Coordinates of C-alpha atoms in Angstrom, one line a residue:
K14 CA -28.9 -34.9 8.7
R15 CA -26.5 -36.8 7.3
P16 CA -25.1 -39.5 9.5
S17 CA -21.4 -37.5 10.2
E18 CA -24.2 -34.5 10.7
L19 CA -25.9 -36.9 13.1
G20 CA -22.5 -37.9 15.0
E21 CA -21.3 -34.6 15.6
A22 CA -24.9 -33.1 17.1
L23 CA -24.7 -36.5 19.5
A24 CA -21.1 -35.6 20.6
H25 CA -22.4 -32.1 21.6
F26 CA -25.2 -32.6 23.4
R27 CA -23.5 -35.5 25.6
E28 CA -20.7 -33.5 26.0
A29 CA -23.4 -30.8 27.3
I30 CA -24.6 -32.7 29.1
R31 CA -21.3 -34.5 31.1
R32 CA -20.9 -30.5 32.0
K33 CA -24.6 -29.6 33.3
P34 CA -26.5 -33.3 33.9
T35 CA -29.3 -31.5 35.3
D36 CA -30.5 -29.1 32.6
A37 CA -33.6 -31.2 31.5
Q38 CA -33.1 -29.0 26.9
Y39 CA -29.8 -30.8 27.0
H40 CA -31.2 -34.6 26.7
I41 CA -34.3 -33.4 25.2
N42 CA -32.1 -32.3 22.5
L43 CA -30.2 -35.9 22.8
A44 CA -33.1 -37.1 22.8
V45 CA -34.5 -35.9 19.0
T46 CA -31.3 -36.4 17.8
L47 CA -31.4 -40.1 18.8
R48 CA -34.6 -40.5 17.4
A49 CA -33.3 -38.9 13.8
A50 CA -30.8 -41.1 14.0
G51 CA -32.7 -44.6 14.3
D52 CA -32.1 -45.0 17.5
V53 CA -35.4 -44.7 19.5
A54 CA -34.3 -47.4 22.5
A55 CA -31.8 -45.4 23.4
A56 CA -34.2 -42.2 22.9
I57 CA -36.7 -43.2 25.0
A58 CA -33.8 -43.6 27.9
A59 CA -33.1 -39.7 26.6
F60 CA -36.1 -38.6 27.0
R61 CA -37.1 -40.2 30.1
D62 CA -33.7 -38.6 31.9
A63 CA -35.8 -35.1 30.7
V64 CA -38.7 -35.4 32.5
R65 CA -37.3 -36.8 35.6
L66 CA -35.3 -33.5 35.7
D67 CA -37.9 -31.7 34.6
P68 CA -41.5 -33.6 34.9
Q69 CA -43.7 -30.6 34.1
H70 CA -41.8 -29.9 30.5
A71 CA -45.0 -31.1 28.6
S72 CA -43.3 -31.5 25.0
A73 CA -40.8 -33.5 26.9
R74 CA -42.9 -36.0 28.2
N75 CA -45.4 -35.6 25.0
D76 CA -42.7 -36.9 22.6
L77 CA -41.8 -39.8 25.3
G78 CA -45.1 -41.1 24.9
L79 CA -45.5 -41.2 21.4
L80 CA -42.3 -43.2 21.1
L81 CA -43.8 -45.4 23.3
K82 CA -47.1 -46.4 21.5

């Protein structure tokens, strides 16, 4: 994606989290977009939030593990 598209997506997901902070999928969407933007530290934090909210979410746990390698 182009940087402007990533910026728009990040803004969208951050607003979604602001409105519904307990939705793990919003945190996952943010994490995936942050990873695509190259911000690995922030992506890890967002995946951790997602796993905290939904510990059984397999793909969030997997993606977090891959980033922590």
